[in-house]
Coordinates of C-alpha atoms and ligand atoms in Angstrom, one line a residue:
X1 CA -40.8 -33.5 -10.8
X2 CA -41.3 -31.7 -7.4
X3 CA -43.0 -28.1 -8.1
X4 CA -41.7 -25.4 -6.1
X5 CA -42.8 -21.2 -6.3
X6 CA -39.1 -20.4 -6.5
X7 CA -35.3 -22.2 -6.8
X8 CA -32.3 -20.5 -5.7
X9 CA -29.1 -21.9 -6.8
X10 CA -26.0 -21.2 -4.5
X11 CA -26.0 -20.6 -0.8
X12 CA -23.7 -18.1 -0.8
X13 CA -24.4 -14.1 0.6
X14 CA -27.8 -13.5 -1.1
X15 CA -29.5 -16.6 -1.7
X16 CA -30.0 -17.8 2.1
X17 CA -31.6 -14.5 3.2
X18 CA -33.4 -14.5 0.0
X19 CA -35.1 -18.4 0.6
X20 CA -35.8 -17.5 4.1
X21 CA -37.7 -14.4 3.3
X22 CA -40.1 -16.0 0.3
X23 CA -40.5 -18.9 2.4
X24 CA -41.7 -16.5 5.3
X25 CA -43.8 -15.0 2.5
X26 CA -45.3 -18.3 1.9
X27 CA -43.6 -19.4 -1.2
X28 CA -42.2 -22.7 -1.6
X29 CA -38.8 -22.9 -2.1
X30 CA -36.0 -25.0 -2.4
X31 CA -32.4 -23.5 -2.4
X32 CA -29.9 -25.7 -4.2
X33 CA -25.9 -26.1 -2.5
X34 CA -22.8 -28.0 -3.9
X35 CA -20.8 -27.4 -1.3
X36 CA -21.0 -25.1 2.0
X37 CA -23.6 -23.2 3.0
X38 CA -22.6 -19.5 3.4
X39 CA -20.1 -19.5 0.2
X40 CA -17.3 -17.6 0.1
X41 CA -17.6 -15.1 2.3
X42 CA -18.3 -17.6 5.2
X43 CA -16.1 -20.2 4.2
X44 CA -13.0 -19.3 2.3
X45 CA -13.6 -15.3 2.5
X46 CA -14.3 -12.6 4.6
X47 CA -14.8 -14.6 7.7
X48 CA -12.0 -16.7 7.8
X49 CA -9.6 -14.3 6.4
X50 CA -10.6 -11.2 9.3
X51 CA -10.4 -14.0 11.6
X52 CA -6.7 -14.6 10.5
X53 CA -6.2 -11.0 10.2
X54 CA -7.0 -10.4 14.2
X55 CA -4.6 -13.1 15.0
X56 CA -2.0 -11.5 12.8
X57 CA -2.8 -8.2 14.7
X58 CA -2.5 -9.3 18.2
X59 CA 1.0 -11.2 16.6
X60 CA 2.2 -7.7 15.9
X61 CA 1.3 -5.6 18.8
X62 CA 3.1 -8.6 21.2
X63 CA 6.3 -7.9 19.4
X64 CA 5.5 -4.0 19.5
X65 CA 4.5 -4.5 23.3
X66 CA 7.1 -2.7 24.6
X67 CA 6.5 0.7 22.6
X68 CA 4.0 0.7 25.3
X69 CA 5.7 0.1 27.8
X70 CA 4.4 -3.7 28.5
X71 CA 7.1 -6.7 28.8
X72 CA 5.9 -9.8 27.4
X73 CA 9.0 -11.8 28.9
X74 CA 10.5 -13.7 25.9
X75 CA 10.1 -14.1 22.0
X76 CA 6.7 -13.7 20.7
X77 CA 5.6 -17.6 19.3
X78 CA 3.0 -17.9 17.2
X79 CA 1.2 -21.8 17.4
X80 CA -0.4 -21.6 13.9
X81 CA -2.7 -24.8 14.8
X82 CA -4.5 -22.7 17.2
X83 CA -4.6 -20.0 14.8
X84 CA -6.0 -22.3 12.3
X85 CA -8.2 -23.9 15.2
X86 CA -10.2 -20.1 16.0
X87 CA -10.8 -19.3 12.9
X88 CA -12.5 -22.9 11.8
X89 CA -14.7 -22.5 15.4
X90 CA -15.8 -19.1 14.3
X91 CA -16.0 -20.5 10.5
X92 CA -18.4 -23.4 11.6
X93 CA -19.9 -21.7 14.0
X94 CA -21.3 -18.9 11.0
X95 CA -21.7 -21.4 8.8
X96 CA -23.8 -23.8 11.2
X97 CA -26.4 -21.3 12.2
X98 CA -27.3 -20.5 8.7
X99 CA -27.4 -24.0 7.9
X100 CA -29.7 -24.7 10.9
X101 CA -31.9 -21.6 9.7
X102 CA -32.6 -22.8 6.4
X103 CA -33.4 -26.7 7.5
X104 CA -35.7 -25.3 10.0
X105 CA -37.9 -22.8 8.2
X106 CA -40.8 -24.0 7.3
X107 CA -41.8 -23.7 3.1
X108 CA -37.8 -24.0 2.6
X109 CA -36.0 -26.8 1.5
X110 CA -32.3 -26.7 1.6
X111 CA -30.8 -29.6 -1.0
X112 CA -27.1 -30.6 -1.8
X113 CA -25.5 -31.1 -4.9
X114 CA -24.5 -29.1 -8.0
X115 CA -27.7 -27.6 -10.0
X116 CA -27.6 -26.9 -13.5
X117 CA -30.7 -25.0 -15.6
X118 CA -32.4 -27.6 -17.9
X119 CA -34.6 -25.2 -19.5
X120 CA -35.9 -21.5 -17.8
X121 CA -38.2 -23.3 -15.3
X122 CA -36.6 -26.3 -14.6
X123 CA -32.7 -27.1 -12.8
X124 CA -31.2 -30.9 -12.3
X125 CA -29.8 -30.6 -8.5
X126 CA -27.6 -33.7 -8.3
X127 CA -29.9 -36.5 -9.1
X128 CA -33.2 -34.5 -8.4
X129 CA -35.0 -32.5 -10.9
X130 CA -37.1 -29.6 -9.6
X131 CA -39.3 -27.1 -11.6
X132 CA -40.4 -23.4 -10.7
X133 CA -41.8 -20.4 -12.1
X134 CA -38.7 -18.4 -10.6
X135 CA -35.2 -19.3 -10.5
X136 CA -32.5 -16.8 -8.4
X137 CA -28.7 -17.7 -9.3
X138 CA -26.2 -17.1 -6.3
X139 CA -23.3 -19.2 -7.7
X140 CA -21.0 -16.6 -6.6
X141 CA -16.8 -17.4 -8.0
X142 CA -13.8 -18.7 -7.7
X143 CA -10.0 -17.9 -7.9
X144 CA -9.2 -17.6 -11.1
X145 CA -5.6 -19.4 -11.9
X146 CA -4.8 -17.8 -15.5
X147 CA -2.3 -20.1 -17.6
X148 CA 1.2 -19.0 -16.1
X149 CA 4.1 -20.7 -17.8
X150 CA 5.3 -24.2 -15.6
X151 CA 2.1 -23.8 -13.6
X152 CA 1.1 -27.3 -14.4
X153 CA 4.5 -28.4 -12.9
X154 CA 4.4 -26.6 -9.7
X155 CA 1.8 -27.2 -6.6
X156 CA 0.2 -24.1 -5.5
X157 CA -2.6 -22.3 -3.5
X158 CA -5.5 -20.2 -4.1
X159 CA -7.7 -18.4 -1.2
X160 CA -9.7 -21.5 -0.5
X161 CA -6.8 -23.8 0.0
X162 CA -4.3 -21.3 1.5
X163 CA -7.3 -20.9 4.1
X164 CA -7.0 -25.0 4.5
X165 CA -3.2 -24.1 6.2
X166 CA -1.9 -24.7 9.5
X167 CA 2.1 -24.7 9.5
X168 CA 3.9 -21.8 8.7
X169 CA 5.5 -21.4 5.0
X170 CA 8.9 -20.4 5.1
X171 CA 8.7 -18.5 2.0
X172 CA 5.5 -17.4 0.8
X173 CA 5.6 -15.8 -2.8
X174 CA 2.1 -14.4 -3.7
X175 CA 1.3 -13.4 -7.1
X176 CA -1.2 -10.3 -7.3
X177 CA -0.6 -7.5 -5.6
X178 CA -4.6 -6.7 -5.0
X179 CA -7.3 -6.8 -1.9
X180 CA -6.5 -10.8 -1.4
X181 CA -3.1 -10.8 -1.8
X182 CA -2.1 -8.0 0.5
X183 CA -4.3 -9.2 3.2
X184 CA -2.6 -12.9 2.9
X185 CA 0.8 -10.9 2.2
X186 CA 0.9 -8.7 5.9
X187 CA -0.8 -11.3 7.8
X188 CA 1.7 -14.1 6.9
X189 CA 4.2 -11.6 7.3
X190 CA 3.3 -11.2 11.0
X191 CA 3.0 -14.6 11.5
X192 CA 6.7 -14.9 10.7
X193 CA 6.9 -16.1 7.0
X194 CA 9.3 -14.1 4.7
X195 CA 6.2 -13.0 2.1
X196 CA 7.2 -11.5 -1.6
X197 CA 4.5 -10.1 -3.3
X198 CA 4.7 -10.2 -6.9
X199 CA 2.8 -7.5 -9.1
X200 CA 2.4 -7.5 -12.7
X201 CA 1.5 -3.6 -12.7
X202 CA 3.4 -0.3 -11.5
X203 CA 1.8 0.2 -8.3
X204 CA 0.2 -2.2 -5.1
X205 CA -4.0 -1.6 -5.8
X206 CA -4.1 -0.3 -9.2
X207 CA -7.8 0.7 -8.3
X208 CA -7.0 3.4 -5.5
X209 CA -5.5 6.5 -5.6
X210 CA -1.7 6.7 -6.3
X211 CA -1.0 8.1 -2.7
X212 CA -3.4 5.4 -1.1
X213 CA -1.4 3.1 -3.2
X214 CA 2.4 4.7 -1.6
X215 CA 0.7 4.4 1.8
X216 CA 0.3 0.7 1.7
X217 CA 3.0 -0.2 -0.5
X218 CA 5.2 1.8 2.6
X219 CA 3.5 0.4 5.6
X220 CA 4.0 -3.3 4.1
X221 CA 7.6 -3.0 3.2
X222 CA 8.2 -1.2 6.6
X223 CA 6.7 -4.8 8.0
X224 CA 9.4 -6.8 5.9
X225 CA 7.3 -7.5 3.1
X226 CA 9.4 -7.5 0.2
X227 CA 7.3 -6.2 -3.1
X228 CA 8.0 -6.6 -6.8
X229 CA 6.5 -4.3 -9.0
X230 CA 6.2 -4.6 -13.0
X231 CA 6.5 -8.0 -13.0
X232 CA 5.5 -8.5 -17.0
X233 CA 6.7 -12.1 -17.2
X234 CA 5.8 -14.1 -14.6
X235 CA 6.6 -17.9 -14.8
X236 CA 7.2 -20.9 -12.1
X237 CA 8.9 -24.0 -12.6
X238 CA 9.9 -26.8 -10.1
X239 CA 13.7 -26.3 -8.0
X240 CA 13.5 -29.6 -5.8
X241 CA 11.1 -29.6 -3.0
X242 CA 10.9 -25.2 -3.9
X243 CA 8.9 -23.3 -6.4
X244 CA 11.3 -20.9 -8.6
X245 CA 8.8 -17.5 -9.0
X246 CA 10.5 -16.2 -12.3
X247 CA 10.1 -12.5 -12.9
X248 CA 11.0 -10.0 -14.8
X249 CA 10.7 -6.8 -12.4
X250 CA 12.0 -3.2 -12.4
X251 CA 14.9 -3.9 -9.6
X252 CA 15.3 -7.6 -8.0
X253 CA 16.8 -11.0 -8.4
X254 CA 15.1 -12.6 -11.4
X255 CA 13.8 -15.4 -9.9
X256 CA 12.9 -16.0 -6.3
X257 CA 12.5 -19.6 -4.4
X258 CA 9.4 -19.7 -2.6
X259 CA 8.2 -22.5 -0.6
X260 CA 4.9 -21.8 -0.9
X261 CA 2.7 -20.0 -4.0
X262 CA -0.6 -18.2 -3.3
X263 CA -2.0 -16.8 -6.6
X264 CA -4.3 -14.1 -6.1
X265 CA -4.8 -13.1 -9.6
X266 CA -8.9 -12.2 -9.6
X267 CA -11.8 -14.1 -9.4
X268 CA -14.1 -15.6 -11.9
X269 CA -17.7 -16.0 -12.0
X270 CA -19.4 -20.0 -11.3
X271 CA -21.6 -19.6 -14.7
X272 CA -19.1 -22.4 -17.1
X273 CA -21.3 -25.5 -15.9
X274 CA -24.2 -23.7 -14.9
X275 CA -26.5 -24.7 -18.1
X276 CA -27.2 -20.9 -18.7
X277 CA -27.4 -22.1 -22.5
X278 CA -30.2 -24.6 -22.5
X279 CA -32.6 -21.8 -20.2
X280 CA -31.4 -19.3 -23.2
X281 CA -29.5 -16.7 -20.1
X282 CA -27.1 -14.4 -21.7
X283 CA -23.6 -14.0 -19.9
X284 CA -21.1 -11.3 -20.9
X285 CA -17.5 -11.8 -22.3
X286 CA -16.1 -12.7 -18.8
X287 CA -18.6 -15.3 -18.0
X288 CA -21.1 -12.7 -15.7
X289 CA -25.0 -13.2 -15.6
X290 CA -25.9 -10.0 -18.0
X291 CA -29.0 -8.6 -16.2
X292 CA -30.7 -5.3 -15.4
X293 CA -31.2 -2.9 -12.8
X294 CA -33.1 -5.1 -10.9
X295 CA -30.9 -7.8 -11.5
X296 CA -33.3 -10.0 -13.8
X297 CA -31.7 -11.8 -16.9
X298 CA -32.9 -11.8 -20.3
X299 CA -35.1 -14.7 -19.2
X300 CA -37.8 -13.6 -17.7
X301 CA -38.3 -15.2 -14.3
X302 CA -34.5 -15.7 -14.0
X303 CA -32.8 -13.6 -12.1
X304 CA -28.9 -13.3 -11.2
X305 CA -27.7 -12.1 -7.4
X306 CA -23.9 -11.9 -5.7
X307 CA -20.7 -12.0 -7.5
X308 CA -22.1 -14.0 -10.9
X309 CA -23.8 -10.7 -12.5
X310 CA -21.1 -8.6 -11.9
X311 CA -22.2 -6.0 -10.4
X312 CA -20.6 -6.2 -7.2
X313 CA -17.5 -8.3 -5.3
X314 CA -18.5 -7.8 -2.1
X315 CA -20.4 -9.7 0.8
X316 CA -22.5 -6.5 0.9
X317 CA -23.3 -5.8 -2.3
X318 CA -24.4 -9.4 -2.5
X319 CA -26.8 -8.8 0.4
X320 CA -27.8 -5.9 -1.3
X321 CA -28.7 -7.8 -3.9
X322 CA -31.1 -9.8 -2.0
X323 CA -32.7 -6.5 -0.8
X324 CA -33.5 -5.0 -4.2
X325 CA -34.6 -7.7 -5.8
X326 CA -37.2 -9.2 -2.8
X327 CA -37.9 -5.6 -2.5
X328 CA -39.3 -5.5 -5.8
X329 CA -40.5 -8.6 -6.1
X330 CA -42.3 -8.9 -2.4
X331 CA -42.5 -5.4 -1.5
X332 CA -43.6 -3.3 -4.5
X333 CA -40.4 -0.8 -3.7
X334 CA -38.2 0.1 -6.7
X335 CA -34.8 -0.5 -5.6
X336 CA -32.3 -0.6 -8.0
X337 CA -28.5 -1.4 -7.9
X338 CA -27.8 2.2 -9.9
X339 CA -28.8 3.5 -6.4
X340 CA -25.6 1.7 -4.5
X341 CA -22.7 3.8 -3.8
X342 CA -19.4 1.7 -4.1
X343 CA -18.4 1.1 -0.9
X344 CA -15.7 -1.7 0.4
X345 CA -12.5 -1.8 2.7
X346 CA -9.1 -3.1 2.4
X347 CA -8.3 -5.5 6.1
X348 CA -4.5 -4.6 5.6
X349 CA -3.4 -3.0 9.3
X350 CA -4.4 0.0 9.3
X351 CA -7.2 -1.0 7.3
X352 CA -8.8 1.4 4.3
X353 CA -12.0 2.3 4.4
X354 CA -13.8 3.7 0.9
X355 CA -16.8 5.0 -0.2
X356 CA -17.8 6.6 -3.6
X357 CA -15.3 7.8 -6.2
X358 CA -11.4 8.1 -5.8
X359 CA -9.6 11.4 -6.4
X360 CA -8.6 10.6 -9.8
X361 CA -12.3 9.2 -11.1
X362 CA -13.5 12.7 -9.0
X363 CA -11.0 14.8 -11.5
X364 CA -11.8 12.3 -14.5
X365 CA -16.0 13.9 -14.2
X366 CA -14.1 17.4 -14.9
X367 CA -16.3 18.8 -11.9
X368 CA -14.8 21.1 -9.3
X369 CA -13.2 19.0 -7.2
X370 CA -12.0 19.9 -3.7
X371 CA -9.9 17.6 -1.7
X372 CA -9.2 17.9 2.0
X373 CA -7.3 15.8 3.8
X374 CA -4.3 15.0 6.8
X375 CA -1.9 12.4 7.6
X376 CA -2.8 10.1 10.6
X377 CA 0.3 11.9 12.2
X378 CA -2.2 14.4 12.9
X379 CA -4.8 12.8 14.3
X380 CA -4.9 12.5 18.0
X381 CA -6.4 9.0 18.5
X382 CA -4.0 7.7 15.9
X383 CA -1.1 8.9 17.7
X384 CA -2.6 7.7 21.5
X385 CA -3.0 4.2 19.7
X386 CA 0.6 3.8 18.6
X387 CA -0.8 3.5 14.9
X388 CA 0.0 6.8 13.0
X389 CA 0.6 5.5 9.4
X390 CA -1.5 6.4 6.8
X391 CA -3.8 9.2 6.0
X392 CA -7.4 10.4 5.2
X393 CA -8.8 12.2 2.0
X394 CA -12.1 13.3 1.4
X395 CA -13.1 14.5 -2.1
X396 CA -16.3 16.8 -2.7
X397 CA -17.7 18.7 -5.3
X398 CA -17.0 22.9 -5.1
X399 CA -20.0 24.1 -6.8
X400 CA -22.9 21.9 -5.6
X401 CA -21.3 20.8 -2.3
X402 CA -22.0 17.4 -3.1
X403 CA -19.2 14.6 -1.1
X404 CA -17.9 12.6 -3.9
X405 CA -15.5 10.2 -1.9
X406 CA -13.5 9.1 0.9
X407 CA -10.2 7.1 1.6
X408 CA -9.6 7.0 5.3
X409 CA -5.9 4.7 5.7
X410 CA -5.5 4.3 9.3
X411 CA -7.3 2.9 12.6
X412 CA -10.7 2.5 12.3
X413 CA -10.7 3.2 8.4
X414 CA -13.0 0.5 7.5
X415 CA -15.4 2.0 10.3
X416 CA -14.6 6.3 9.7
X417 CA -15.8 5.7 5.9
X418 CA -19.5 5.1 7.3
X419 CA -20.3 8.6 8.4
X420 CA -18.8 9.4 5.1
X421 CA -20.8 7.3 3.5
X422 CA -24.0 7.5 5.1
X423 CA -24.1 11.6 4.1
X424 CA -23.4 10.6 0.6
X425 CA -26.7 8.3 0.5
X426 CA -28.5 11.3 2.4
X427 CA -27.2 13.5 -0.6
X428 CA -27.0 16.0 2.1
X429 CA -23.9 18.9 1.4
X430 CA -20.6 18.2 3.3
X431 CA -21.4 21.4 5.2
X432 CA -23.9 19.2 7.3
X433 CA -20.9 16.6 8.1
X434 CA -18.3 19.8 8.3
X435 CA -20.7 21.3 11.3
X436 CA -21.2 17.8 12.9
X437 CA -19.4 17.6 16.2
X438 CA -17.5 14.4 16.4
X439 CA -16.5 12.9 19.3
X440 CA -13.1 13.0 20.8
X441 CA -10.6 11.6 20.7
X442 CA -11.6 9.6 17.4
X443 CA -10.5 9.6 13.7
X444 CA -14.0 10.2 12.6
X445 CA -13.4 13.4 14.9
X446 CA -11.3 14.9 11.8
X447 CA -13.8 14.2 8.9
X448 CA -15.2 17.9 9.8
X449 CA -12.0 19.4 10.5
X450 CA -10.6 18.2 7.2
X451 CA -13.7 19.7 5.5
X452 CA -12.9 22.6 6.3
X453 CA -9.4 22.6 5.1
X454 CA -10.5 21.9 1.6
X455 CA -8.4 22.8 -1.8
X456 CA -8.6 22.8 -5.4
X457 CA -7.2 18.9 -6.5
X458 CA -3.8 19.2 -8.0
Ligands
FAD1 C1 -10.1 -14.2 0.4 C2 -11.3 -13.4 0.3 C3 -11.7 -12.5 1.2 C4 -12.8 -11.7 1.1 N1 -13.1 -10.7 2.0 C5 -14.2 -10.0 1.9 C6 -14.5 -9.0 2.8 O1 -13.7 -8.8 3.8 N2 -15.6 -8.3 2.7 C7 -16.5 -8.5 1.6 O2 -17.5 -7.8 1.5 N3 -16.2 -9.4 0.7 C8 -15.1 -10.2 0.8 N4 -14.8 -11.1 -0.1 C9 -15.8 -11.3 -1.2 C10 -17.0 -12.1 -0.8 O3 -16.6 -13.3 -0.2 C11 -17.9 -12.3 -1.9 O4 -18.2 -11.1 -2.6 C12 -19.3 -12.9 -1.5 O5 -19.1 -14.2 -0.9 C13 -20.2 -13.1 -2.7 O6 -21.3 -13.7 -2.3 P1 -22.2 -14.6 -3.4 O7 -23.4 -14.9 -2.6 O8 -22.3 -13.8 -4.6 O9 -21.3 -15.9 -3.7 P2 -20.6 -16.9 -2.8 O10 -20.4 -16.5 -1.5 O11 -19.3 -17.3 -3.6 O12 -21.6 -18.2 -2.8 C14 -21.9 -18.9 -4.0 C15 -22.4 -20.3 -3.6 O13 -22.9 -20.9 -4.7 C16 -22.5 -22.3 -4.7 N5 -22.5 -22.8 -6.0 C17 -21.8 -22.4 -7.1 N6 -22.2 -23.0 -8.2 C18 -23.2 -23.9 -7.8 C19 -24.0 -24.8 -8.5 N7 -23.9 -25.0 -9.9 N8 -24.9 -25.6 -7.8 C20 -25.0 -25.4 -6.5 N9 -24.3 -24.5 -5.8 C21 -23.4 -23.7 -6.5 C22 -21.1 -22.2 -4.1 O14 -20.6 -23.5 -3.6 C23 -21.2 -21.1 -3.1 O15 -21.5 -21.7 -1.8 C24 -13.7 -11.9 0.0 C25 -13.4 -12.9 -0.9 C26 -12.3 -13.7 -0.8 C27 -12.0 -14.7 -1.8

């Protein structure tokens, strides 16, 4: 049984970075992949979705071409092959270069198959069986499809195979009313697909703040995007070569015929087939690696990184992952994952940008929370751009001048957030940031202006 210093399972976000740097360490290491090198996020994720999302953008600003005054001669077409062609070169080309950087380093051995945990030091990767006094799990997740009445009868599509597209559905109904599906929802929309979103809930992004929420619900239906809210009993069942989306909404037909049917219900962690029982690693009730602050399991010598331990959904907080734990284990530097700030945007157009806590979970610590904010009708850039939806909120704390949060909707939002961000990690008072000159025109130009506007939250 080959001996290595460490195995990783899952080439997703942290594990690649993590090989390379113990291999560069001197380590031996061998990092275990069932499918594509890169995961989700390089695969059937971030990547191929911003990709689409561009596409979708330049799409939209053709048809808007003349607000600017520009003729573009004719009907905007959209060749979704060469849609679907951009985004695979860009896909393989991200995927190909990690790929390449794990085969060639030395100490590092990149292996395919699926990887289970025999025991805490030793994993079956297809038929090899390796040992190791430290095993990192990067399994990352998958869609979950929860059991939706007729769902057995019907054909339908999840992120990874909705990615595998290149025609155009005539009707796409998506079910989930989250990050995923309102990407997929205002990008097919643009591409010329009549889109329904379907949403169990009250309100688009239960997560966000209840005027963040308005804001997007408004600029989607604005596009066309037709949204059904409190949809409590969702079921599907087959109407010829159509999909029949039953549900039970506040206003709406009861039943919509889609021709296509993304669910984009949540994710689910890759731990069911992982053998996490026979190396005695505990998993909480959803299936998530339970580990510490630094992210090590129960077992020690078994650690958990990426979207498995739940502490994180993101491609960064993944990565970050990787940081704290080699930081620990290579550098002797405490770095813990209570010292992240929640961070993440939403690639709708405009796109959202957040960082830290929303209004409501501001109001929820019963501190004194002061809001400023203003509408990107107000914002010079936004208006020079053509792209004046949305708004921007920033949420601080009265007393000790502490920035709790930020929700910039508009352009640039997923790129605003950062100097947001950045002072909240600096601890520094929102008086530094409120004295800052920006520069104009910009949207990040406001982010003092607006702290100086601030007022008591309703
Ligand atoms: C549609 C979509 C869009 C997204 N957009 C963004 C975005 O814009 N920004 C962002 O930050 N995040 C985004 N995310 C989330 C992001 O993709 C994930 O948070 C990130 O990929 C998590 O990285 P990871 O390393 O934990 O897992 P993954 O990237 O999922 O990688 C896990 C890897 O482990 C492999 N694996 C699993 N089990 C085994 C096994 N038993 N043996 C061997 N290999 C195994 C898998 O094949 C996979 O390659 C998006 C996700 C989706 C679905």
């Amino acid at each position: 049984m080959p001996d290595y210093d460490a195995i990783i399972i899952g080439a997703g976000q942290a594990g690649p970075s993590l090989a390379l740097r113990l291999a560069g360490a001197g380590m031996k290491v061998a990092i275990v992949e069932r499918e594509l090198v890169g995961g989700t996020c390089v695969n059937t994720g971030c990547t191929p979705t911003k990709t689409l999302v561009a596409s979708a953008y330049a799409a939209h600003l053709a048809r808007h071409a003349g607000d600017y005054g520009v003729s573009i001669g004719g009907e905007v077409e959209i060749d979704m092959k060469r849609v679907a062609a951009r985004k695979d070169a860009i896909v393989a080309n991200s995927r190909d270069g990690l790929r390449k950087a794990l085969e060639t380093t030395p100490n590092c051995t990149l292996l395919t198959g699926h990887a289970r945990l025999l025991s805490p030091r030793e994993v079956e990767a297809g038929p090899a069986r390796l040992k190791a006094e430290r095993i990192f799990l990067n399994v990352g997740g998958r869609a979950s499809v929860p059991a939706l009445p007729g769902l057995d009868q019907v054909d339908y599509l999840t992120n990874t195979s909705m990615l595998a597209l290149d025609t155009l559905p005539r009707h796409l109904v998506i079910i989930g009313g989250s990050y995923i599906g309102l990407e997929f929802g205002q990008m097919y929309r643009r591409f010329g697909s009549t889109v329904t979103i379907v949403e169990t809930g009250a309100r688009l992004i239960q997560h966000e703040d209840e005027d963040v929420s308005a804001a997007i619900h408004d600029i989607l239906a604005r596009e066309g995007v037709d949204i059904r809210l409190g949809a409590t009993c969702i079921g599907v069942a087959k109407r010829g070569d159509a999909i029949g989306v039953q549900v039970d909404c506040a206003s709406g037909a009861p039943e919509i015929e889609a021709s296509h049917l993304l669910l984009a219900m949540g994710r689910r962690p890759n731990t069911d087939d992982l053998g996490l029982d026979a190396a005695g690693v505990a998993r909480d009730a959803k299936g998530y690696v339970s580990v510490d602050d630094e992210l090590r399991s129960n077992v020690p010598g078994i650690w958990a990184l990426g979207d498995c331990n739940g502490k994180g959904a993101f491609t960064h907080t993944a990565y970050n992952d990787f940081e704290i734990v080699a930081a620990n284990l290579l550098d002797k530097e405490a770095r813990r994952v209570s010292d992240r700030v929640t961070a993440y945007a939403l690639y709708v157009d405009p796109p959202l940008g957040r960082a830290g806590l929303t209004e409501a979970q501001a109001r929820k610590t019963r501190r004194n929370v002061l809001v400023g904010q203003r509408p990107m009708t107000r914002v010079a850039r936004a208006i020079e751009k053509g792209e004046s939806q949305g708004f921007m909120k920033i949420v601080v704390d009265g007393d000790t001048k502490e920035i709790l949060g930020a929700s910039i909707l508009g352009p640039g939002g997923d790129e605003v957030v950062h100097c947001v961000l950045d002072l909240i990690y600096a601890k520094a008072p929102y008086t530094v940031l409120q004295r800052a000159v920006h520069i104009h025109p910009t949207v990040a130009e406001l982010v003092p202006t607006i702290l100086g506007e601030l007022q008591a939250a309703r």
